[in-house]
Every structure is written in structure tokens, then in C-alpha cells.
């Protein structure tokens, strides 16, 4: 039985929490708080992006932004004009030189509608919808394992600029080229991958075509989301379990909803963590739908000798 002192403390904490929540709800523009899946209209087709809006304290809006490339970037302040009901923010360039990226948008019902002006001065229109919760089953029923490598690469869509080919049972990417995408789409699954890379190389595996599990030469470095074992730009591995370049390594990945567990070389480095949103380079931002696997081939040499997926049974 709880003592009167403990009950009083719990009541105080609940009272303060309720008060802060009420104050945050009064922050101008806070009705747009949440995570948004964005589709950008360009001359060459649609591109995905992602936006997170949060309240900070009792007076400010902050957030994170992921563009069609790069990783999640912090937004130190999102300003809101109550007169025009518009939001805007600017963030510095990440992997390119030039002016800041400037974003303006409005909340219209359950959609965001906005425009983005890049470093070159080009303005692109976009729309955003609220990201789904993606609550996966805690204990899904698993189907049969499906090997994804054969000598014809028959389970993959192969672009014209692909450098991937099978050599003695190993899928080899000799140099930078196109990305490989599975013909089938997947919802929840377990994935086993065996890979190796030369010194300094870089690749990645996109789960459902949206969430990159990083592959990069990382031996001896501090754990980081941009290095081997990380969900790119979002989730750091708990330890760096990378082997030296040139050695065969393995991933065992479980994805249910947006919850991910990653084992690297037999060590659990991410344990049942939610992936906040899409990572840079994603195929699309339609998080509520199944998606393919994508193997990054546009960065550097990499080899795969086993890629086996075990889908959950509906």
C-alpha cells in the first residue's frame, strides 16, 4: 500500500504534467504538432520527405526534417503567423553548398500544404499527411524463409545503370551504379543478410524501401546512426559490432510496424526501437503501405552472399 507521502507526490507530478500539457496545447500553431509524410512535386516526378513538429516548453515549436536525400536535420525554431495561419522555418544545407533551405506551409484540415525553396532558388510545392502509428504485432506468425539471390537475380528489378552481377554465387557491385529493388513488397518481416565491403566503401539496405540500415566501413569508430548498425540519421547502435573491411559480416533485422531490432555480427545493437520516419533516399513516403527491399548501389563496391527474407503471415 502506498504511503500518504507517496500518494501526494504522485498527485503533484500528475497535476504539474497536466498543467504543462495544457500550456503546450495553447502554443500558437501547436495543432500541427506530430509527424508528417510529405510528397514533393517535381518536374521529374514525386519525391518523398518527412517532417516532425514538436512543442518546446510553453512557447515554441521545433522539429526535424528529412529531405529526399541526406539524414534527419534539427529545426531550431518553427515560426507561426496567426494572422496568415502559416508556418515557416529555415535549415542550413547538409551535403551541398549554397543558401539555406526555406520551408513554408499551412495546415488545411488533416493535410499540410507548402513549398520549399532550395539553395538554387527553385521552389517546389508539396503536401503532407499525418504519419501512421504503424503498431505491429508483438508476436507475429512467421512464414517460410525466401532466398532473394539466384544467378539471374530474378527477384529484383535491375536498372540500366546497375553494376550488380552474380559471380560464383555472390552478388557483387564493383562500382557505383544503380540501386536494386525487389519485385515484391513486404509488410512485417525478418531479414538475414551476409555482406562485405572494401576499405572506405558505403552501401545500405532500405526496409520497405523507406528506412535505411546503414552499411559502411566503420571498424573501431564510436557508435553512430550514420555508421554500420544504425538506422540512418535516427537510431544509434548501442555498440559498434563492425568487423574490419574485407571480412564477411551479417545483419539479422526484424521489422514489425515501425519497431525494429537489429543484430550485427550476432550482437544485438538495436532492441525494439521505433523508427520515427523515412530516411533520406527513400523510394516514397507512403509509410502505411508495404514496400520492397532496396539495396543501395550508387555509393561504392559491396558484396552479398546471402539475402533471405521471412515475411509475417497475414
Short mmCIF file of N, CA and C in Angstrom, two decimals, residues 78-220:
data_model
loop_
_atom_site.label_atom_id
_atom_site.label_comp_id
_atom_site.label_asym_id
_atom_site.label_seq_id
_atom_site.Cartn_x
_atom_site.Cartn_y
_atom_site.Cartn_z
N UNK A 78 10.34 26.75 -35.46
CA UNK A 78 9.31 26.87 -36.50
C UNK A 78 8.43 28.04 -36.10
N UNK A 79 8.40 29.07 -36.92
CA UNK A 79 7.59 30.24 -36.58
C UNK A 79 6.19 30.09 -37.15
N UNK A 80 5.23 30.63 -36.42
CA UNK A 80 3.82 30.54 -36.83
C UNK A 80 3.21 31.93 -36.83
N UNK A 81 2.58 32.29 -37.94
CA UNK A 81 1.88 33.56 -38.04
C UNK A 81 0.39 33.31 -37.90
N UNK A 82 -0.17 33.75 -36.78
CA UNK A 82 -1.59 33.53 -36.55
C UNK A 82 -2.47 34.28 -37.52
N UNK A 83 -2.01 35.45 -37.96
CA UNK A 83 -2.82 36.25 -38.89
C UNK A 83 -3.00 35.53 -40.22
N UNK A 84 -1.90 34.97 -40.73
CA UNK A 84 -1.95 34.29 -42.03
C UNK A 84 -2.07 32.77 -41.89
N UNK A 85 -1.98 32.28 -40.65
CA UNK A 85 -2.05 30.85 -40.36
C UNK A 85 -1.00 30.07 -41.15
N UNK A 86 0.20 30.62 -41.19
CA UNK A 86 1.30 29.98 -41.92
C UNK A 86 2.45 29.66 -40.97
N UNK A 87 3.16 28.59 -41.32
CA UNK A 87 4.35 28.16 -40.61
C UNK A 87 5.55 28.32 -41.53
N UNK A 88 6.72 28.55 -40.95
CA UNK A 88 7.93 28.57 -41.77
C UNK A 88 9.16 28.29 -40.92
N UNK A 89 10.18 27.75 -41.59
CA UNK A 89 11.47 27.53 -40.95
C UNK A 89 12.55 27.47 -42.02
N UNK A 90 13.78 27.63 -41.59
CA UNK A 90 14.94 27.51 -42.47
C UNK A 90 15.97 26.62 -41.79
N UNK A 91 16.67 25.82 -42.60
CA UNK A 91 17.77 24.99 -42.10
C UNK A 91 18.94 25.11 -43.06
N UNK A 92 20.16 25.02 -42.54
CA UNK A 92 21.34 25.15 -43.42
C UNK A 92 21.48 23.94 -44.32
N UNK A 93 22.22 24.09 -45.43
CA UNK A 93 22.46 22.94 -46.32
C UNK A 93 23.24 21.86 -45.60
N UNK A 94 23.02 20.62 -46.02
CA UNK A 94 23.67 19.49 -45.35
C UNK A 94 24.86 18.97 -46.15
N UNK A 95 24.61 18.47 -47.35
CA UNK A 95 25.69 17.89 -48.16
C UNK A 95 26.01 18.73 -49.38
N UNK A 96 25.39 19.88 -49.49
CA UNK A 96 25.65 20.76 -50.63
C UNK A 96 25.98 22.15 -50.12
N UNK A 97 26.50 22.98 -50.99
CA UNK A 97 26.80 24.36 -50.64
C UNK A 97 25.67 25.25 -51.13
N UNK A 98 25.61 26.45 -50.57
CA UNK A 98 24.60 27.39 -51.02
C UNK A 98 23.78 27.93 -49.88
N UNK A 99 22.62 28.47 -50.23
CA UNK A 99 21.75 29.12 -49.26
C UNK A 99 21.00 28.09 -48.42
N UNK A 100 20.39 28.59 -47.35
CA UNK A 100 19.57 27.72 -46.50
C UNK A 100 18.36 27.19 -47.27
N UNK A 101 17.86 26.05 -46.82
CA UNK A 101 16.58 25.53 -47.31
C UNK A 101 15.47 26.23 -46.53
N UNK A 102 14.53 26.83 -47.26
CA UNK A 102 13.44 27.56 -46.60
C UNK A 102 12.12 26.86 -46.90
N UNK A 103 11.34 26.64 -45.85
CA UNK A 103 10.09 25.89 -45.97
C UNK A 103 8.95 26.72 -45.39
N UNK A 104 7.86 26.83 -46.15
CA UNK A 104 6.64 27.50 -45.69
C UNK A 104 5.46 26.55 -45.91
N UNK A 105 4.51 26.56 -44.97
CA UNK A 105 3.36 25.67 -45.15
C UNK A 105 2.18 26.13 -44.31
N UNK A 106 1.02 25.57 -44.61
CA UNK A 106 -0.20 25.81 -43.86
C UNK A 106 -0.83 24.47 -43.50
N UNK A 107 -1.63 24.48 -42.45
CA UNK A 107 -2.40 23.30 -42.05
C UNK A 107 -3.82 23.48 -42.58
N UNK A 108 -4.23 22.55 -43.45
CA UNK A 108 -5.57 22.61 -44.04
C UNK A 108 -6.27 21.30 -43.74
N UNK A 109 -7.11 21.31 -42.72
CA UNK A 109 -7.75 20.08 -42.27
C UNK A 109 -6.70 19.14 -41.70
N UNK A 110 -6.60 17.95 -42.27
CA UNK A 110 -5.61 16.97 -41.83
C UNK A 110 -4.46 16.87 -42.83
N UNK A 111 -4.20 17.93 -43.57
CA UNK A 111 -3.09 17.97 -44.52
C UNK A 111 -2.25 19.21 -44.29
N UNK A 112 -0.96 19.07 -44.57
CA UNK A 112 -0.09 20.23 -44.71
C UNK A 112 0.06 20.51 -46.19
N UNK A 113 0.07 21.78 -46.55
CA UNK A 113 0.35 22.17 -47.93
C UNK A 113 1.41 23.26 -47.89
N UNK A 114 2.49 23.06 -48.65
CA UNK A 114 3.58 24.01 -48.55
C UNK A 114 4.45 24.10 -49.77
N UNK A 115 5.52 24.86 -49.61
CA UNK A 115 6.51 25.00 -50.69
C UNK A 115 7.88 25.09 -50.04
N UNK A 116 8.84 24.57 -50.76
CA UNK A 116 10.23 24.53 -50.30
C UNK A 116 11.10 25.25 -51.31
N UNK A 117 11.93 26.15 -50.83
CA UNK A 117 12.87 26.86 -51.70
C UNK A 117 14.28 26.41 -51.36
N UNK A 118 14.96 25.81 -52.35
CA UNK A 118 16.29 25.26 -52.13
C UNK A 118 17.38 26.27 -52.36
N UNK A 119 18.63 25.78 -52.26
CA UNK A 119 19.80 26.66 -52.36
C UNK A 119 19.91 27.30 -53.74
N UNK A 120 19.35 26.65 -54.76
CA UNK A 120 19.41 27.22 -56.11
C UNK A 120 18.30 28.19 -56.41
N UNK A 121 17.42 28.41 -55.45
CA UNK A 121 16.32 29.34 -55.65
C UNK A 121 15.07 28.72 -56.23
N UNK A 122 15.11 27.43 -56.56
CA UNK A 122 13.94 26.76 -57.11
C UNK A 122 12.93 26.46 -56.00
N UNK A 123 11.66 26.70 -56.30
CA UNK A 123 10.59 26.45 -55.34
C UNK A 123 9.75 25.26 -55.79
N UNK A 124 9.51 24.33 -54.87
CA UNK A 124 8.73 23.14 -55.16
C UNK A 124 7.54 23.07 -54.22
N UNK A 125 6.38 22.66 -54.76
CA UNK A 125 5.17 22.52 -53.97
C UNK A 125 5.11 21.11 -53.37
N UNK A 126 4.49 20.99 -52.19
CA UNK A 126 4.36 19.68 -51.58
C UNK A 126 3.12 19.59 -50.71
N UNK A 127 2.72 18.36 -50.42
CA UNK A 127 1.63 18.09 -49.49
C UNK A 127 2.10 17.09 -48.45
N UNK A 128 1.51 17.14 -47.27
CA UNK A 128 1.88 16.21 -46.20
C UNK A 128 0.65 15.64 -45.53
N UNK A 129 0.73 14.37 -45.17
CA UNK A 129 -0.33 13.71 -44.41
C UNK A 129 0.27 13.19 -43.11
N UNK A 130 -0.55 13.04 -42.09
CA UNK A 130 -0.04 12.55 -40.81
C UNK A 130 0.48 11.13 -40.96
N UNK A 131 1.66 10.89 -40.40
CA UNK A 131 2.27 9.57 -40.47
C UNK A 131 1.45 8.58 -39.64
N UNK A 132 1.28 7.36 -40.13
CA UNK A 132 0.52 6.36 -39.37
C UNK A 132 1.29 5.87 -38.16
N UNK A 133 0.56 5.36 -37.17
CA UNK A 133 1.21 4.84 -35.96
C UNK A 133 2.03 3.60 -36.26
N UNK A 134 1.55 2.75 -37.18
CA UNK A 134 2.24 1.50 -37.55
C UNK A 134 2.56 0.64 -36.33
N UNK A 135 1.52 0.25 -35.65
CA UNK A 135 1.68 -0.61 -34.48
C UNK A 135 1.68 -2.06 -34.93
N UNK A 136 2.87 -2.65 -35.03
CA UNK A 136 2.99 -4.03 -35.48
C UNK A 136 2.60 -5.01 -34.39
N UNK A 137 2.36 -6.25 -34.80
CA UNK A 137 2.05 -7.30 -33.84
C UNK A 137 3.26 -7.61 -32.98
N UNK A 138 3.02 -7.85 -31.69
CA UNK A 138 4.12 -8.15 -30.78
C UNK A 138 4.76 -9.50 -31.09
N UNK A 139 3.94 -10.48 -31.42
CA UNK A 139 4.45 -11.81 -31.73
C UNK A 139 3.82 -12.31 -33.02
N UNK A 140 4.27 -11.81 -34.17
CA UNK A 140 3.68 -12.22 -35.44
C UNK A 140 3.98 -13.68 -35.75
N UNK A 141 3.13 -14.26 -36.58
CA UNK A 141 3.39 -15.61 -37.08
C UNK A 141 4.23 -15.48 -38.34
N UNK A 142 5.36 -16.19 -38.37
CA UNK A 142 6.28 -16.05 -39.49
C UNK A 142 6.04 -17.14 -40.54
N UNK A 143 6.19 -16.75 -41.79
CA UNK A 143 6.06 -17.69 -42.89
C UNK A 143 7.36 -18.41 -43.17
N UNK A 144 7.50 -18.87 -44.41
CA UNK A 144 8.70 -19.59 -44.81
C UNK A 144 9.78 -18.61 -45.28
N UNK A 145 11.05 -18.89 -44.97
CA UNK A 145 12.15 -18.04 -45.47
C UNK A 145 12.19 -18.05 -47.00
N UNK A 146 12.46 -16.88 -47.58
CA UNK A 146 12.52 -16.74 -49.04
C UNK A 146 13.91 -16.23 -49.42
N UNK A 147 14.76 -17.08 -50.04
CA UNK A 147 16.06 -16.59 -50.53
C UNK A 147 15.85 -15.60 -51.68
N UNK A 148 16.57 -14.50 -51.67
CA UNK A 148 16.39 -13.46 -52.69
C UNK A 148 17.52 -13.40 -53.70
N UNK A 149 18.51 -14.29 -53.58
CA UNK A 149 19.61 -14.30 -54.53
C UNK A 149 19.57 -15.57 -55.36
N UNK A 150 19.65 -15.42 -56.66
CA UNK A 150 19.87 -16.53 -57.59
C UNK A 150 20.72 -16.01 -58.73
N UNK A 151 21.15 -16.89 -59.60
CA UNK A 151 22.14 -16.48 -60.61
C UNK A 151 21.58 -15.49 -61.62
N UNK A 152 20.25 -15.44 -61.78
CA UNK A 152 19.65 -14.47 -62.72
C UNK A 152 19.18 -13.19 -62.02
N UNK A 153 19.32 -13.13 -60.69
CA UNK A 153 18.76 -12.01 -59.91
C UNK A 153 17.29 -11.80 -60.27
N UNK A 154 16.56 -12.91 -60.35
CA UNK A 154 15.19 -12.90 -60.86
C UNK A 154 14.20 -12.21 -59.93
N UNK A 155 14.55 -12.04 -58.68
CA UNK A 155 13.62 -11.43 -57.73
C UNK A 155 13.81 -9.92 -57.60
N UNK A 156 14.64 -9.36 -58.47
CA UNK A 156 14.98 -7.94 -58.37
C UNK A 156 14.67 -7.20 -59.66
N UNK A 157 14.28 -5.93 -59.52
CA UNK A 157 14.21 -5.02 -60.66
C UNK A 157 15.59 -4.40 -60.83
N UNK A 158 16.14 -4.54 -62.03
CA UNK A 158 17.53 -4.15 -62.27
C UNK A 158 17.55 -2.93 -63.20
N UNK A 159 18.03 -1.79 -62.74
CA UNK A 159 18.08 -0.61 -63.60
C UNK A 159 19.18 -0.72 -64.66
N UNK A 160 19.09 0.10 -65.69
CA UNK A 160 20.06 0.05 -66.79
C UNK A 160 21.47 0.35 -66.31
N UNK A 161 21.60 1.20 -65.31
CA UNK A 161 22.94 1.57 -64.83
C UNK A 161 23.43 0.68 -63.69
N UNK A 162 22.78 -0.46 -63.49
CA UNK A 162 23.18 -1.36 -62.41
C UNK A 162 24.58 -1.91 -62.65
N UNK A 163 25.34 -2.01 -61.57
CA UNK A 163 26.66 -2.65 -61.61
C UNK A 163 26.65 -3.99 -60.85
N UNK A 164 25.46 -4.41 -60.40
CA UNK A 164 25.35 -5.67 -59.67
C UNK A 164 25.35 -6.85 -60.64
N UNK A 165 26.08 -7.90 -60.29
CA UNK A 165 26.05 -9.14 -61.05
C UNK A 165 26.45 -10.28 -60.14
N UNK A 166 26.04 -11.49 -60.52
CA UNK A 166 26.35 -12.67 -59.73
C UNK A 166 27.67 -13.27 -60.20
N UNK A 167 28.55 -13.53 -59.23
CA UNK A 167 29.84 -14.17 -59.50
C UNK A 167 30.06 -15.28 -58.49
N UNK A 168 30.00 -16.53 -58.96
CA UNK A 168 30.23 -17.69 -58.09
C UNK A 168 29.33 -17.68 -56.86
N UNK A 169 28.05 -17.36 -57.08
CA UNK A 169 27.08 -17.38 -56.01
C UNK A 169 27.05 -16.15 -55.13
N UNK A 170 27.85 -15.15 -55.46
CA UNK A 170 27.91 -13.90 -54.69
C UNK A 170 27.44 -12.74 -55.56
N UNK A 171 26.55 -11.90 -55.04
CA UNK A 171 26.13 -10.71 -55.77
C UNK A 171 27.14 -9.59 -55.51
N UNK A 172 27.74 -9.11 -56.59
CA UNK A 172 28.86 -8.17 -56.49
C UNK A 172 28.48 -6.84 -57.14
N UNK A 173 28.74 -5.76 -56.45
CA UNK A 173 28.63 -4.42 -57.03
C UNK A 173 30.04 -3.86 -57.11
N UNK A 174 30.61 -3.82 -58.31
CA UNK A 174 32.02 -3.47 -58.48
C UNK A 174 32.28 -1.98 -58.28
N UNK A 175 31.31 -1.16 -58.66
CA UNK A 175 31.49 0.29 -58.57
C UNK A 175 30.13 0.95 -58.47
N UNK A 176 30.13 2.25 -58.29
CA UNK A 176 28.88 2.99 -58.13
C UNK A 176 27.98 2.83 -59.35
N UNK A 177 26.72 2.52 -59.10
CA UNK A 177 25.74 2.35 -60.18
C UNK A 177 24.34 2.55 -59.65
N UNK A 178 23.40 1.75 -60.16
CA UNK A 178 22.01 1.89 -59.74
C UNK A 178 21.67 1.05 -58.52
N UNK A 179 20.52 1.35 -57.94
CA UNK A 179 20.03 0.60 -56.78
C UNK A 179 19.18 -0.58 -57.23
N UNK A 180 19.22 -1.67 -56.46
CA UNK A 180 18.38 -2.84 -56.73
C UNK A 180 17.14 -2.78 -55.85
N UNK A 181 15.99 -3.13 -56.44
CA UNK A 181 14.72 -3.11 -55.72
C UNK A 181 14.01 -4.44 -55.95
N UNK A 182 13.52 -5.05 -54.87
CA UNK A 182 12.81 -6.31 -55.04
C UNK A 182 11.51 -6.10 -55.81
N UNK A 183 11.13 -7.14 -56.56
CA UNK A 183 9.86 -7.09 -57.28
C UNK A 183 8.67 -7.16 -56.33
N UNK A 184 8.85 -7.85 -55.22
CA UNK A 184 7.78 -7.99 -54.23
C UNK A 184 7.88 -6.92 -53.15
N UNK A 185 6.74 -6.57 -52.59
CA UNK A 185 6.68 -5.65 -51.45
C UNK A 185 6.39 -6.45 -50.18
N UNK A 186 6.81 -5.91 -49.05
CA UNK A 186 6.70 -6.63 -47.79
C UNK A 186 6.14 -5.70 -46.70
N UNK A 187 5.44 -6.33 -45.77
CA UNK A 187 4.93 -5.60 -44.60
C UNK A 187 5.88 -5.87 -43.43
N UNK A 188 5.53 -6.75 -42.52
CA UNK A 188 6.44 -7.12 -41.43
C UNK A 188 7.30 -8.31 -41.86
N UNK A 189 8.55 -8.34 -41.40
CA UNK A 189 9.44 -9.41 -41.85
C UNK A 189 10.67 -9.52 -40.95
N UNK A 190 11.35 -10.65 -41.12
CA UNK A 190 12.70 -10.85 -40.59
C UNK A 190 13.63 -10.95 -41.79
N UNK A 191 14.82 -10.37 -41.67
CA UNK A 191 15.75 -10.32 -42.80
C UNK A 191 17.14 -10.74 -42.34
N UNK A 192 17.73 -11.67 -43.09
CA UNK A 192 19.11 -12.09 -42.83
C UNK A 192 19.95 -11.70 -44.04
N UNK A 193 21.05 -11.00 -43.79
CA UNK A 193 21.92 -10.52 -44.87
C UNK A 193 23.37 -10.79 -44.50
N UNK A 194 24.13 -11.33 -45.45
CA UNK A 194 25.58 -11.51 -45.28
C UNK A 194 26.28 -10.68 -46.35
N UNK A 195 27.22 -9.84 -45.94
CA UNK A 195 27.81 -8.86 -46.84
C UNK A 195 29.26 -8.59 -46.46
N UNK A 196 29.97 -7.98 -47.39
CA UNK A 196 31.30 -7.46 -47.09
C UNK A 196 31.60 -6.31 -48.05
N UNK A 197 32.56 -5.50 -47.66
CA UNK A 197 32.90 -4.32 -48.45
C UNK A 197 34.39 -4.06 -48.31
N UNK A 198 34.99 -3.37 -49.28
CA UNK A 198 36.40 -2.98 -49.15
C UNK A 198 36.53 -1.75 -48.26
N UNK A 199 37.74 -1.40 -47.95
CA UNK A 199 38.02 -0.27 -47.08
C UNK A 199 37.40 1.01 -47.64
N UNK A 200 36.69 1.73 -46.78
CA UNK A 200 36.13 3.03 -47.14
C UNK A 200 34.83 3.00 -47.91
N UNK A 201 34.27 1.82 -48.17
CA UNK A 201 33.07 1.76 -49.01
C UNK A 201 31.79 1.99 -48.22
N UNK A 202 30.68 2.09 -48.96
CA UNK A 202 29.42 2.55 -48.39
C UNK A 202 28.26 1.97 -49.19
N UNK A 203 27.26 1.44 -48.50
CA UNK A 203 26.03 0.97 -49.12
C UNK A 203 24.92 1.07 -48.09
N UNK A 204 23.83 0.36 -48.28
CA UNK A 204 22.74 0.39 -47.32
C UNK A 204 21.60 -0.50 -47.77
N UNK A 205 20.77 -0.89 -46.82
CA UNK A 205 19.59 -1.70 -47.09
C UNK A 205 18.37 -0.91 -46.64
N UNK A 206 17.44 -0.66 -47.56
CA UNK A 206 16.24 0.10 -47.23
C UNK A 206 15.09 -0.86 -46.95
N UNK A 207 14.61 -0.86 -45.71
CA UNK A 207 13.49 -1.69 -45.30
C UNK A 207 12.19 -1.06 -45.79
N UNK A 208 11.39 -1.85 -46.49
CA UNK A 208 10.19 -1.34 -47.18
C UNK A 208 10.52 -0.20 -48.13
N UNK A 209 11.77 -0.07 -48.51
CA UNK A 209 12.18 1.00 -49.41
C UNK A 209 12.22 2.36 -48.76
N UNK A 210 12.11 2.40 -47.40
CA UNK A 210 11.95 3.70 -46.72
C UNK A 210 12.93 3.94 -45.57
N UNK A 211 13.41 2.88 -44.94
CA UNK A 211 14.22 3.03 -43.73
C UNK A 211 15.58 2.39 -43.96
N UNK A 212 16.63 3.21 -44.04
CA UNK A 212 17.95 2.67 -44.36
C UNK A 212 18.68 2.14 -43.13
N UNK A 213 19.06 0.86 -43.22
CA UNK A 213 20.01 0.29 -42.28
C UNK A 213 21.37 0.44 -42.93
N UNK A 214 22.24 1.17 -42.29
CA UNK A 214 23.50 1.60 -42.90
C UNK A 214 24.49 0.45 -43.08
N UNK A 215 25.18 0.47 -44.21
CA UNK A 215 26.34 -0.39 -44.46
C UNK A 215 27.49 0.53 -44.85
N UNK A 216 28.51 0.60 -44.01
CA UNK A 216 29.64 1.48 -44.28
C UNK A 216 30.83 1.01 -43.45
N UNK A 217 32.01 1.20 -43.97
CA UNK A 217 33.23 0.81 -43.26
C UNK A 217 33.33 1.61 -41.96
N UNK A 218 33.17 0.93 -40.81
CA UNK A 218 33.04 1.62 -39.53
C UNK A 218 33.88 1.01 -38.42
N UNK A 219 34.80 0.13 -38.74
CA UNK A 219 35.54 -0.59 -37.70
C UNK A 219 36.26 0.38 -36.76
N UNK A 220 36.09 0.18 -35.46
CA UNK A 220 36.81 0.95 -34.46
C UNK A 220 36.26 2.33 -34.17
#
